[in-house]
Short mmCIF file of C-alpha atoms and ligand atoms in Angstrom, two decimals:
data_model
loop_
_atom_site.label_atom_id
_atom_site.label_comp_id
_atom_site.label_asym_id
_atom_site.label_seq_id
_atom_site.Cartn_x
_atom_site.Cartn_y
_atom_site.Cartn_z
CA UNK A 1 247.37 -99.27 135.39
CA UNK A 2 246.43 -95.61 135.30
CA UNK A 3 248.03 -93.01 133.29
CA UNK A 4 247.24 -89.13 132.76
CA UNK A 5 246.43 -87.93 129.37
CA UNK A 6 246.93 -84.21 129.09
CA UNK A 7 245.88 -82.04 126.06
CA UNK A 8 248.23 -79.01 126.62
CA UNK A 9 247.99 -75.59 126.00
CA UNK A 10 245.06 -74.39 128.34
CA UNK A 11 245.95 -71.69 130.69
CA UNK A 12 245.36 -72.35 134.19
CA UNK A 13 242.62 -69.95 135.89
CA UNK A 14 240.78 -69.61 138.83
CA UNK A 15 241.98 -70.91 142.22
CA UNK A 16 243.05 -74.11 144.02
CA UNK A 17 243.32 -74.98 147.67
CA UNK A 18 246.19 -76.73 149.09
CA UNK A 19 245.74 -80.12 151.24
CA UNK A 20 247.88 -80.79 154.11
CA UNK A 21 251.63 -81.69 154.19
CA UNK A 22 252.50 -85.05 152.93
CA UNK A 23 255.88 -84.68 154.67
CA UNK A 24 254.28 -83.48 158.13
CA UNK A 25 251.32 -85.87 157.89
CA UNK A 26 253.55 -89.18 157.56
CA UNK A 27 255.64 -87.99 160.38
CA UNK A 28 252.43 -87.07 162.53
CA UNK A 29 250.49 -90.62 161.56
CA UNK A 30 253.90 -92.37 162.69
CA UNK A 31 253.86 -90.47 165.95
CA UNK A 32 250.54 -91.52 167.30
CA UNK A 33 252.38 -94.46 168.53
CA UNK A 34 253.93 -92.55 170.92
CA UNK A 35 250.53 -90.84 172.16
CA UNK A 36 249.07 -92.76 175.34
CA UNK A 37 245.47 -91.60 174.33
CA UNK A 38 243.49 -91.67 171.11
CA UNK A 39 244.08 -88.66 168.54
CA UNK A 40 242.31 -87.11 165.96
CA UNK A 41 244.09 -86.01 162.93
CA UNK A 42 242.70 -83.20 160.61
CA UNK A 43 243.80 -81.95 157.18
CA UNK A 44 245.76 -85.25 156.53
CA UNK A 45 246.12 -85.38 152.70
CA UNK A 46 244.27 -88.08 150.99
CA UNK A 47 247.37 -89.76 149.34
CA UNK A 48 248.69 -93.21 149.26
CA UNK A 49 251.55 -92.47 151.35
CA UNK A 50 249.41 -91.25 154.36
CA UNK A 51 247.30 -94.29 153.56
CA UNK A 52 249.99 -96.72 153.70
CA UNK A 53 251.05 -94.92 157.10
CA UNK A 54 247.66 -95.68 158.74
CA UNK A 55 247.63 -99.03 157.21
CA UNK A 56 251.02 -100.16 158.90
CA UNK A 57 249.53 -98.89 162.36
CA UNK A 58 246.06 -100.72 161.56
CA UNK A 59 248.11 -104.10 160.95
CA UNK A 60 249.99 -103.80 163.97
CA UNK A 61 246.90 -103.28 165.98
CA UNK A 62 245.74 -99.99 166.00
CA UNK A 63 242.14 -98.72 165.32
CA UNK A 64 241.92 -96.20 162.65
CA UNK A 65 238.72 -94.62 161.74
CA UNK A 66 238.21 -91.91 158.91
CA UNK A 67 235.44 -89.58 159.87
CA UNK A 68 236.00 -88.29 156.49
CA UNK A 69 238.79 -88.55 153.92
CA UNK A 70 240.83 -85.96 155.35
CA UNK A 71 240.36 -86.66 159.21
CA UNK A 72 241.54 -89.95 161.06
CA UNK A 73 240.72 -91.06 164.68
CA UNK A 74 243.70 -93.22 165.50
CA UNK A 75 244.13 -95.08 168.61
CA UNK A 76 247.47 -97.02 168.97
CA UNK A 77 246.81 -98.12 172.83
CA UNK A 78 246.25 -101.76 171.16
CA UNK A 79 249.52 -101.93 169.43
CA UNK A 80 251.70 -104.82 171.48
CA UNK A 81 254.46 -105.27 169.51
CA UNK A 82 257.24 -103.20 167.71
CA UNK A 83 257.45 -105.16 164.40
CA UNK A 84 256.63 -103.39 161.37
CA UNK A 85 254.82 -105.54 158.42
CA UNK A 86 257.42 -106.22 155.77
CA UNK A 87 255.69 -105.04 152.48
CA UNK A 88 254.13 -101.95 153.70
CA UNK A 89 257.25 -100.51 155.15
CA UNK A 90 259.20 -101.43 151.97
CA UNK A 91 257.10 -99.29 150.06
CA UNK A 92 257.26 -95.84 151.56
CA UNK A 93 260.57 -94.12 153.05
CA UNK A 94 258.55 -92.46 156.13
CA UNK A 95 258.48 -96.42 157.25
CA UNK A 96 262.04 -95.42 158.86
CA UNK A 97 259.70 -93.30 161.57
CA UNK A 98 258.53 -96.39 163.15
CA UNK A 99 262.10 -96.87 164.21
CA UNK A 100 261.72 -93.91 166.19
CA UNK A 101 258.52 -93.95 167.30
CA UNK A 102 258.46 -97.70 168.33
CA UNK A 103 261.76 -97.28 170.07
CA UNK A 104 260.53 -94.29 172.17
CA UNK A 105 257.08 -96.65 173.27
CA UNK A 106 258.55 -100.18 173.43
CA UNK A 107 262.30 -99.66 173.78
CA UNK A 108 262.68 -101.48 170.80
CA UNK A 109 261.70 -101.51 166.75
CA UNK A 110 262.12 -104.05 163.95
CA UNK A 111 261.45 -102.16 160.77
CA UNK A 112 262.61 -103.10 157.41
CA UNK A 113 264.85 -101.11 155.38
CA UNK A 114 262.33 -98.35 154.18
CA UNK A 115 261.71 -97.46 150.32
CA UNK A 116 260.09 -94.58 148.80
CA UNK A 117 261.22 -92.52 145.72
CA UNK A 118 264.34 -94.36 143.85
CA UNK A 119 266.50 -90.87 144.20
CA UNK A 120 269.58 -92.98 144.65
CA UNK A 121 271.05 -94.40 147.70
CA UNK A 122 269.36 -93.44 150.87
CA UNK A 123 271.00 -94.55 153.91
CA UNK A 124 269.64 -94.20 157.45
CA UNK A 125 273.20 -94.03 159.10
CA UNK A 126 272.44 -90.65 160.98
CA UNK A 127 269.12 -92.04 162.32
CA UNK A 128 270.96 -94.61 163.62
CA UNK A 129 273.77 -92.82 165.27
CA UNK A 130 271.05 -90.79 166.92
CA UNK A 131 269.49 -93.72 168.40
CA UNK A 132 273.14 -94.92 169.51
CA UNK A 133 273.66 -91.68 171.55
CA UNK A 134 270.41 -92.36 173.39
CA UNK A 135 271.54 -95.83 174.48
CA UNK A 136 270.17 -98.08 171.89
CA UNK A 137 271.97 -100.75 170.03
CA UNK A 138 271.31 -101.69 166.65
CA UNK A 139 271.71 -104.54 164.18
CA UNK A 140 270.61 -105.57 160.42
CA UNK A 141 269.19 -108.66 159.91
CA UNK A 142 268.04 -109.61 156.14
CA UNK A 143 267.11 -106.31 155.36
CA UNK A 144 265.07 -105.45 158.48
CA UNK A 145 266.70 -103.04 161.13
CA UNK A 146 266.16 -104.00 164.80
CA UNK A 147 267.11 -101.06 167.38
CA UNK A 148 266.73 -101.49 171.17
CA UNK A 149 267.71 -100.13 174.28
CA UNK A 150 267.34 -100.97 177.93
CA UNK A 151 266.52 -97.09 178.70
CA UNK A 152 266.96 -94.29 176.47
CA UNK A 153 268.88 -91.35 178.15
CA UNK A 154 269.02 -88.10 177.01
CA UNK A 155 272.30 -86.79 175.16
CA UNK A 156 274.19 -84.58 172.84
CA UNK A 157 273.45 -85.47 169.20
CA UNK A 158 275.41 -83.80 166.31
CA UNK A 159 274.51 -84.58 162.77
CA UNK A 160 277.21 -84.84 160.54
CA UNK A 161 274.98 -83.00 157.72
CA UNK A 162 271.29 -81.83 157.53
CA UNK A 163 268.88 -84.89 157.75
CA UNK A 164 265.05 -84.32 157.84
CA UNK A 165 264.28 -88.09 158.67
CA UNK A 166 267.28 -88.23 161.18
CA UNK A 167 266.12 -85.06 162.91
CA UNK A 168 262.54 -86.31 163.01
CA UNK A 169 263.65 -89.81 164.45
CA UNK A 170 266.02 -88.27 166.96
CA UNK A 171 262.87 -86.24 168.27
CA UNK A 172 260.88 -89.43 168.41
CA UNK A 173 263.44 -91.48 170.40
CA UNK A 174 264.07 -88.22 172.82
CA UNK A 175 260.45 -87.45 173.24
CA UNK A 176 260.08 -90.35 176.19
CA UNK A 177 263.61 -90.46 177.12
CA UNK A 178 265.35 -89.94 180.67
CA UNK A 179 266.43 -86.04 180.56
CA UNK A 180 267.46 -83.58 177.97
CA UNK A 181 268.55 -84.45 174.45
CA UNK A 182 270.46 -81.66 172.52
CA UNK A 183 269.84 -82.21 168.40
CA UNK A 184 272.19 -79.95 166.66
CA UNK A 185 272.78 -79.42 162.88
CA UNK A 186 269.24 -80.01 162.88
CA UNK A 187 266.77 -79.68 159.85
CA UNK A 188 264.79 -76.88 159.78
CA UNK A 189 261.75 -77.84 157.54
CA UNK A 190 258.21 -76.56 158.12
CA UNK A 191 257.40 -80.15 159.03
CA UNK A 192 259.48 -80.37 161.50
CA UNK A 193 257.81 -77.45 163.41
CA UNK A 194 254.70 -78.79 162.75
CA UNK A 195 255.73 -82.20 164.21
CA UNK A 196 256.99 -80.58 167.39
CA UNK A 197 253.80 -78.46 167.65
CA UNK A 198 251.86 -81.90 167.45
CA UNK A 199 254.04 -83.41 170.09
CA UNK A 200 254.34 -80.41 172.44
CA UNK A 201 250.34 -80.03 172.21
CA UNK A 202 250.44 -83.70 173.47
CA UNK A 203 252.42 -82.67 176.47
CA UNK A 204 255.95 -82.98 175.10
CA UNK A 205 258.76 -80.74 175.78
CA UNK A 206 260.70 -79.63 172.57
CA UNK A 207 262.13 -76.53 171.89
CA UNK A 208 263.93 -74.72 169.13
CA UNK A 209 262.06 -76.68 165.98
CA UNK A 210 263.03 -74.48 163.17
CA UNK A 211 266.20 -73.63 164.46
CA UNK A 212 269.39 -75.85 163.86
CA UNK A 213 269.33 -76.44 167.67
CA UNK A 214 266.41 -78.46 169.03
CA UNK A 215 266.11 -79.47 173.06
CA UNK A 216 263.89 -82.27 173.86
CA UNK A 217 263.41 -82.70 177.68
CA UNK A 218 261.81 -86.31 178.22
CA UNK A 219 258.20 -86.46 179.48
CA UNK A 220 256.54 -89.94 180.58
CA UNK A 221 253.13 -89.22 179.19
CA UNK A 222 251.52 -87.88 175.97
CA UNK A 223 247.69 -87.11 175.97
CA UNK A 224 245.45 -87.52 173.23
CA UNK A 225 244.51 -84.24 171.13
CA UNK A 226 242.94 -82.81 167.66
CA UNK A 227 245.47 -81.55 165.40
CA UNK A 228 245.31 -80.01 162.16
CA UNK A 229 247.94 -80.52 159.53
CA UNK A 230 250.04 -77.40 157.85
CA UNK A 231 249.53 -77.01 154.28
CA UNK A 232 251.72 -78.61 151.76
CA UNK A 233 254.53 -76.46 150.82
CA UNK A 234 255.80 -78.34 147.66
CA UNK A 235 251.95 -78.72 146.58
CA UNK A 236 251.37 -75.10 146.71
CA UNK A 237 254.89 -74.72 144.80
CA UNK A 238 253.95 -77.16 142.22
CA UNK A 239 250.23 -75.46 141.47
CA UNK A 240 252.62 -71.76 141.52
CA UNK A 241 254.99 -73.30 138.77
CA UNK A 242 252.14 -74.95 137.06
CA UNK A 243 250.24 -71.62 136.62
CA UNK A 244 253.33 -70.08 135.72
CA UNK A 245 254.16 -72.67 132.90
CA UNK A 246 250.30 -72.29 131.31
CA UNK A 247 250.88 -68.24 131.47
CA UNK A 248 247.74 -68.49 133.45
CA UNK A 249 246.39 -66.45 136.36
CA UNK A 250 245.83 -68.87 139.91
CA UNK A 251 245.09 -67.90 143.30
CA UNK A 252 246.27 -70.97 145.57
CA UNK A 253 244.52 -70.90 148.69
CA UNK A 254 245.24 -72.45 151.86
CA UNK A 255 249.06 -72.11 152.07
CA UNK A 256 251.58 -70.23 154.37
CA UNK A 257 253.27 -67.41 152.37
CA UNK A 258 256.06 -67.81 154.52
CA UNK A 259 256.95 -71.37 153.76
CA UNK A 260 257.02 -70.44 150.08
CA UNK A 261 259.40 -67.38 150.16
CA UNK A 262 262.34 -69.50 148.49
CA UNK A 263 259.60 -70.57 145.71
CA UNK A 264 258.30 -66.98 145.38
CA UNK A 265 261.72 -65.29 145.16
CA UNK A 266 262.76 -67.87 142.17
CA UNK A 267 259.87 -67.11 140.40
CA UNK A 268 259.66 -63.72 140.66
CA UNK A 269 263.55 -63.62 139.23
CA UNK A 270 262.05 -65.12 136.41
CA UNK A 271 259.43 -62.51 135.67
CA UNK A 272 256.48 -64.51 137.49
CA UNK A 273 254.18 -62.08 139.10
CA UNK A 274 253.55 -63.49 142.87
CA UNK A 275 251.31 -61.45 145.05
CA UNK A 276 251.14 -62.73 148.60
CA UNK A 277 247.89 -62.52 150.85
CA UNK A 278 247.58 -63.63 154.66
CA UNK A 279 246.66 -67.44 153.44
CA UNK A 280 247.16 -67.52 149.77
CA UNK A 281 249.33 -66.61 146.84
CA UNK A 282 247.95 -65.27 143.22
CA UNK A 283 250.48 -66.15 140.42
CA UNK A 284 250.53 -64.72 137.15
CA UNK A 285 252.55 -63.98 133.98
CA UNK A 286 252.38 -61.06 131.83
CA UNK A 287 255.88 -60.71 130.26
CA UNK A 288 258.27 -63.55 129.27
CA UNK A 289 259.45 -65.97 131.52
CA UNK A 290 263.41 -65.34 132.24
CA UNK A 291 266.62 -67.87 132.94
CA UNK A 292 267.53 -68.64 136.19
CA UNK A 293 270.36 -70.21 138.08
CA UNK A 294 268.91 -72.27 141.23
CA UNK A 295 270.94 -74.39 143.68
CA UNK A 296 268.56 -76.47 146.26
CA UNK A 297 269.24 -76.13 149.77
CA UNK A 298 267.69 -77.32 153.13
CA UNK A 299 265.18 -75.00 154.41
CA UNK A 300 264.87 -72.10 154.14
CA UNK A 301 266.50 -72.71 150.74
CA UNK A 302 265.31 -73.83 147.63
CA UNK A 303 263.74 -77.33 148.41
CA UNK A 304 264.91 -80.00 146.23
CA UNK A 305 261.28 -81.44 145.95
CA UNK A 306 260.87 -78.54 143.85
CA UNK A 307 263.90 -79.03 141.81
CA UNK A 308 262.15 -80.94 138.66
CA UNK A 309 259.04 -78.58 138.43
CA UNK A 310 260.98 -75.33 138.46
CA UNK A 311 263.59 -76.65 136.00
CA UNK A 312 260.52 -77.59 133.70
CA UNK A 313 259.85 -73.99 133.67
CA UNK A 314 263.35 -73.04 132.90
CA UNK A 315 262.89 -75.31 129.70
CA UNK A 316 260.60 -72.80 128.36
CA UNK A 317 262.29 -69.51 129.34
CA UNK A 318 264.38 -66.98 127.80
CA UNK A 319 267.97 -67.84 127.55
CA UNK A 320 269.84 -70.79 129.50
CA UNK A 321 269.72 -71.61 133.32
CA UNK A 322 272.31 -73.46 135.51
CA UNK A 323 270.16 -75.87 138.02
CA UNK A 324 272.62 -77.58 140.61
CA UNK A 325 270.79 -80.28 142.98
CA UNK A 326 273.10 -82.36 145.08
CA UNK A 327 270.96 -83.17 147.99
CA UNK A 328 270.19 -86.65 146.41
CA UNK A 329 272.30 -88.62 144.10
CA UNK A 330 269.57 -89.03 141.59
CA UNK A 331 267.23 -86.20 141.34
CA UNK A 332 267.51 -85.55 137.58
CA UNK A 333 265.94 -88.70 136.19
CA UNK A 334 263.17 -86.88 134.53
CA UNK A 335 265.58 -85.05 132.09
CA UNK A 336 265.48 -87.70 129.62
CA UNK A 337 261.39 -87.64 129.90
CA UNK A 338 261.47 -83.89 129.21
CA UNK A 339 263.80 -84.38 126.19
CA UNK A 340 261.46 -86.51 124.60
CA UNK A 341 259.11 -83.40 125.04
CA UNK A 342 261.52 -81.36 123.38
CA UNK A 343 263.51 -79.91 126.10
CA UNK A 344 267.26 -78.65 125.79
CA UNK A 345 268.79 -80.10 128.85
CA UNK A 346 272.28 -81.61 129.73
CA UNK A 347 273.14 -82.77 132.84
CA UNK A 348 276.87 -83.57 134.25
CA UNK A 349 277.06 -85.12 137.55
CA UNK A 350 274.34 -83.08 140.03
CA UNK A 351 274.16 -80.00 137.83
CA UNK A 352 271.51 -79.34 134.52
CA UNK A 353 272.36 -76.76 132.07
CA UNK A 354 268.87 -75.83 130.56
CA UNK A 355 268.85 -73.97 127.09
CA UNK A 356 265.35 -72.34 126.96
CA UNK A 357 263.00 -73.43 123.75
CA UNK A 358 260.20 -71.41 122.37
CA UNK A 359 257.64 -74.45 123.50
CA UNK A 360 257.63 -78.37 124.59
CA UNK A 361 255.55 -80.97 122.54
CA UNK A 362 253.57 -83.91 123.96
CA UNK A 363 254.82 -87.28 124.02
CA UNK A 364 254.40 -90.35 126.02
CA UNK A 365 256.27 -90.26 129.17
CA UNK A 366 257.34 -91.92 132.49
CA UNK A 367 256.90 -90.61 136.12
CA UNK A 368 260.30 -91.80 137.74
CA UNK A 369 259.46 -90.57 140.90
CA UNK A 370 256.93 -88.34 142.76
CA UNK A 371 258.37 -84.63 141.67
CA UNK A 372 259.41 -86.07 138.25
CA UNK A 373 255.78 -87.13 137.95
CA UNK A 374 254.56 -83.53 138.91
CA UNK A 375 257.04 -81.94 136.57
CA UNK A 376 256.10 -83.82 133.70
CA UNK A 377 252.37 -82.86 134.39
CA UNK A 378 253.41 -79.24 134.37
CA UNK A 379 255.38 -79.89 131.27
CA UNK A 380 252.49 -81.53 129.60
CA UNK A 381 249.98 -78.81 130.31
CA UNK A 382 252.38 -75.79 128.78
CA UNK A 383 252.98 -78.37 125.77
CA UNK A 384 251.40 -78.42 122.12
CA UNK A 385 249.35 -81.62 121.71
CA UNK A 386 248.97 -84.95 123.75
CA UNK A 387 250.92 -85.99 126.65
CA UNK A 388 250.60 -89.42 127.76
CA UNK A 389 252.27 -90.03 131.64
CA UNK A 390 252.78 -93.68 132.87
CA UNK A 391 253.52 -94.80 136.19
CA UNK A 392 251.22 -92.21 137.95
CA UNK A 393 251.33 -94.06 141.03
CA UNK A 394 254.39 -91.95 142.02
CA UNK A 395 252.27 -88.77 141.76
CA UNK A 396 249.59 -90.33 143.79
CA UNK A 397 251.68 -90.98 146.81
CA UNK A 398 252.00 -87.09 147.29
CA UNK A 399 249.12 -84.96 145.03
CA UNK A 400 245.57 -85.28 146.18
CA UNK A 401 243.13 -85.27 143.67
CA UNK A 402 245.61 -83.60 141.08
CA UNK A 403 243.41 -84.03 138.13
CA UNK A 404 240.47 -82.90 139.53
CA UNK A 405 242.23 -79.74 141.00
CA UNK A 406 243.92 -79.00 137.77
CA UNK A 407 240.39 -79.65 135.86
CA UNK A 408 239.04 -77.13 138.18
CA UNK A 409 241.18 -74.40 136.37
CA UNK A 410 240.86 -75.41 133.16
CA UNK A 411 243.46 -78.14 132.31
CA UNK A 412 242.41 -80.76 129.86
CA UNK A 413 243.54 -83.84 131.94
CA UNK A 414 242.06 -87.24 132.50
CA UNK A 415 243.03 -90.20 134.42
CA UNK A 416 242.56 -93.25 132.47
CA UNK A 417 242.55 -97.11 133.08
CA UNK A 418 244.87 -99.12 130.75
CA UNK A 419 245.53 -102.62 130.53
CA UNK A 420 249.06 -103.28 131.35
CA UNK A 421 250.90 -103.03 127.52
CA UNK A 422 247.90 -101.22 126.40
CA UNK A 423 248.75 -97.90 125.11
CA UNK A 424 246.54 -95.13 124.54
CA UNK A 425 245.68 -94.17 121.19
CA UNK A 426 247.69 -90.18 120.95
CA UNK A 427 245.73 -88.22 118.50
CA UNK A 428 245.34 -84.24 118.22
N1 EPU B 1 271.19 -89.34 154.42
C1 EPU B 1 272.22 -89.83 154.80
N2 EPU B 1 272.19 -90.63 156.14
C2 EPU B 1 271.19 -90.53 156.86
C3 EPU B 1 270.04 -89.77 156.06
C4 EPU B 1 270.29 -88.77 155.17
O1 EPU B 1 273.32 -90.13 153.91
O2 EPU B 1 271.20 -91.16 157.62
C5 EPU B 1 271.40 -88.28 153.03
C6 EPU B 1 270.21 -88.34 152.08
O3 EPU B 1 270.86 -89.80 151.42
C7 EPU B 1 270.30 -87.44 151.41
C8 EPU B 1 270.47 -86.18 152.19
O4 EPU B 1 270.96 -86.91 153.38
O5 EPU B 1 271.28 -87.35 150.34
C9 EPU B 1 269.26 -85.67 152.67
O6 EPU B 1 268.58 -86.75 153.29
P1 EPU B 1 267.02 -86.34 154.26
O7 EPU B 1 267.31 -86.98 155.39
O8 EPU B 1 267.27 -84.80 154.53
O9 EPU B 1 265.96 -86.55 153.51
P2 EPU B 1 265.05 -87.81 153.81
O10 EPU B 1 264.50 -87.49 155.12
O11 EPU B 1 265.08 -88.93 153.43
C10 EPU B 1 262.67 -86.01 153.46
C11 EPU B 1 261.98 -85.98 152.56
C12 EPU B 1 261.97 -85.69 151.29
C13 EPU B 1 262.90 -84.72 150.85
C14 EPU B 1 264.16 -84.58 151.88
C15 EPU B 1 265.10 -83.35 151.40
C16 EPU B 1 259.87 -87.20 153.91
C17 EPU B 1 259.41 -88.37 154.15
N3 EPU B 1 260.58 -87.13 152.79
O12 EPU B 1 263.77 -87.14 153.05
O13 EPU B 1 260.63 -85.89 150.56
O14 EPU B 1 263.38 -84.72 149.57
O15 EPU B 1 263.45 -84.86 153.21
O16 EPU B 1 264.00 -82.32 151.75
O17 EPU B 1 259.80 -86.07 154.90
C18 EPU B 1 259.35 -85.76 148.64
O18 EPU B 1 258.66 -85.27 149.01
O19 EPU B 1 259.27 -86.01 147.03
C19 EPU B 1 260.78 -86.48 149.13
C20 EPU B 1 261.32 -87.08 148.35
#
């Protein structure tokens, strides 16, 4: 079991380069099932979620060759069966994407109910609704979803609410269906646009990605290409907040500043200086960090995946802030851990009231999910004393080389191995 040990108090200074976007990469790796030739994916983040996705393809018969840690040559032509292996699928949310891609290719898919971050109940009824509208039937037997269609026929799909995964799966099922599919109330996240760009470069006909109406005209053949994945909006936002929390001065490179707008706006409201350049942003702090009221929304609103990190910064802001996050049932599980570090936060339903304190103090804490873990790292970096973070496998699902990137900016963070039940001596 690995843990992070952080000796807090160092300002982050210098620069950090952002990796490829996790949520684009997991969709695009799964999308290679639809491709009729080999593909080369570049800028794939070296994180456990993308490794698991590639492993699922490999176990199903695909050939996977890493030419370096961020570039994969994938050839899925040898996949002969639409069955996703049980244990791997259960370990990540994005395994649901194999429903859409296998349905698109084989007109049938067997996928164990997906796992991923425990953010409360995470149903896939809207994904199933999309498949049903395109002519598929479904059943769930012993926790495995089975979808099947004699023929997929384009249709109109109206989502009851905005769903990123549902939108992606609808695109997957529609891309080789007969005729035109119109997806309404679609999600607009940058990774949906990236996925559509990837599929269109292979020969798909997808229009409107990035708006709430996406039109997909089915095609018969998708050719192999080389494709570079966009930078990770949430990884960039996490380092922006970390720079602010340590009162540092950091240039965050290899970003698309437009994707960071809702984060930039909120940091500026809190008195943080954010300068935008063509493909980088610089974050620094001169005056006090001020309170802010934030509500998470689907893109282009403030992302739920940045809520724990921004809330952590608000724990050391002047005044009382109110944070509302109702996208998932359970996105405030990290609050109990932050309280151990001296934060004053109360949560009622989906609203957190955060009373800023003068500073946090290091403590032994546990990552409860990916973004909660990122928030605890930020808390540890700006705390006095030592913070030990357990269950860092959650963090490694989504952040490439996080301790190395932070060390290069001056953070005192170590990744250490401990026997189960061992605790690291906390001194200083
Ligand atoms: N929902 C349903 N039924 C469905 C689909 C969604 O009730 O069929 C609900 C969900 O339970 C949730 C809401 O709708 O309450 C939104 O869910 P959405 O489908 O948009 O989320 P997702 O596809 O499961 C992706 C990201 C999450 C990110 C959300 C929201 C991936 C692999 N995951 O999840 O990323 O929080 O969109 O932006 O793309 C993360 O990276 O830390 C992460 C959790």
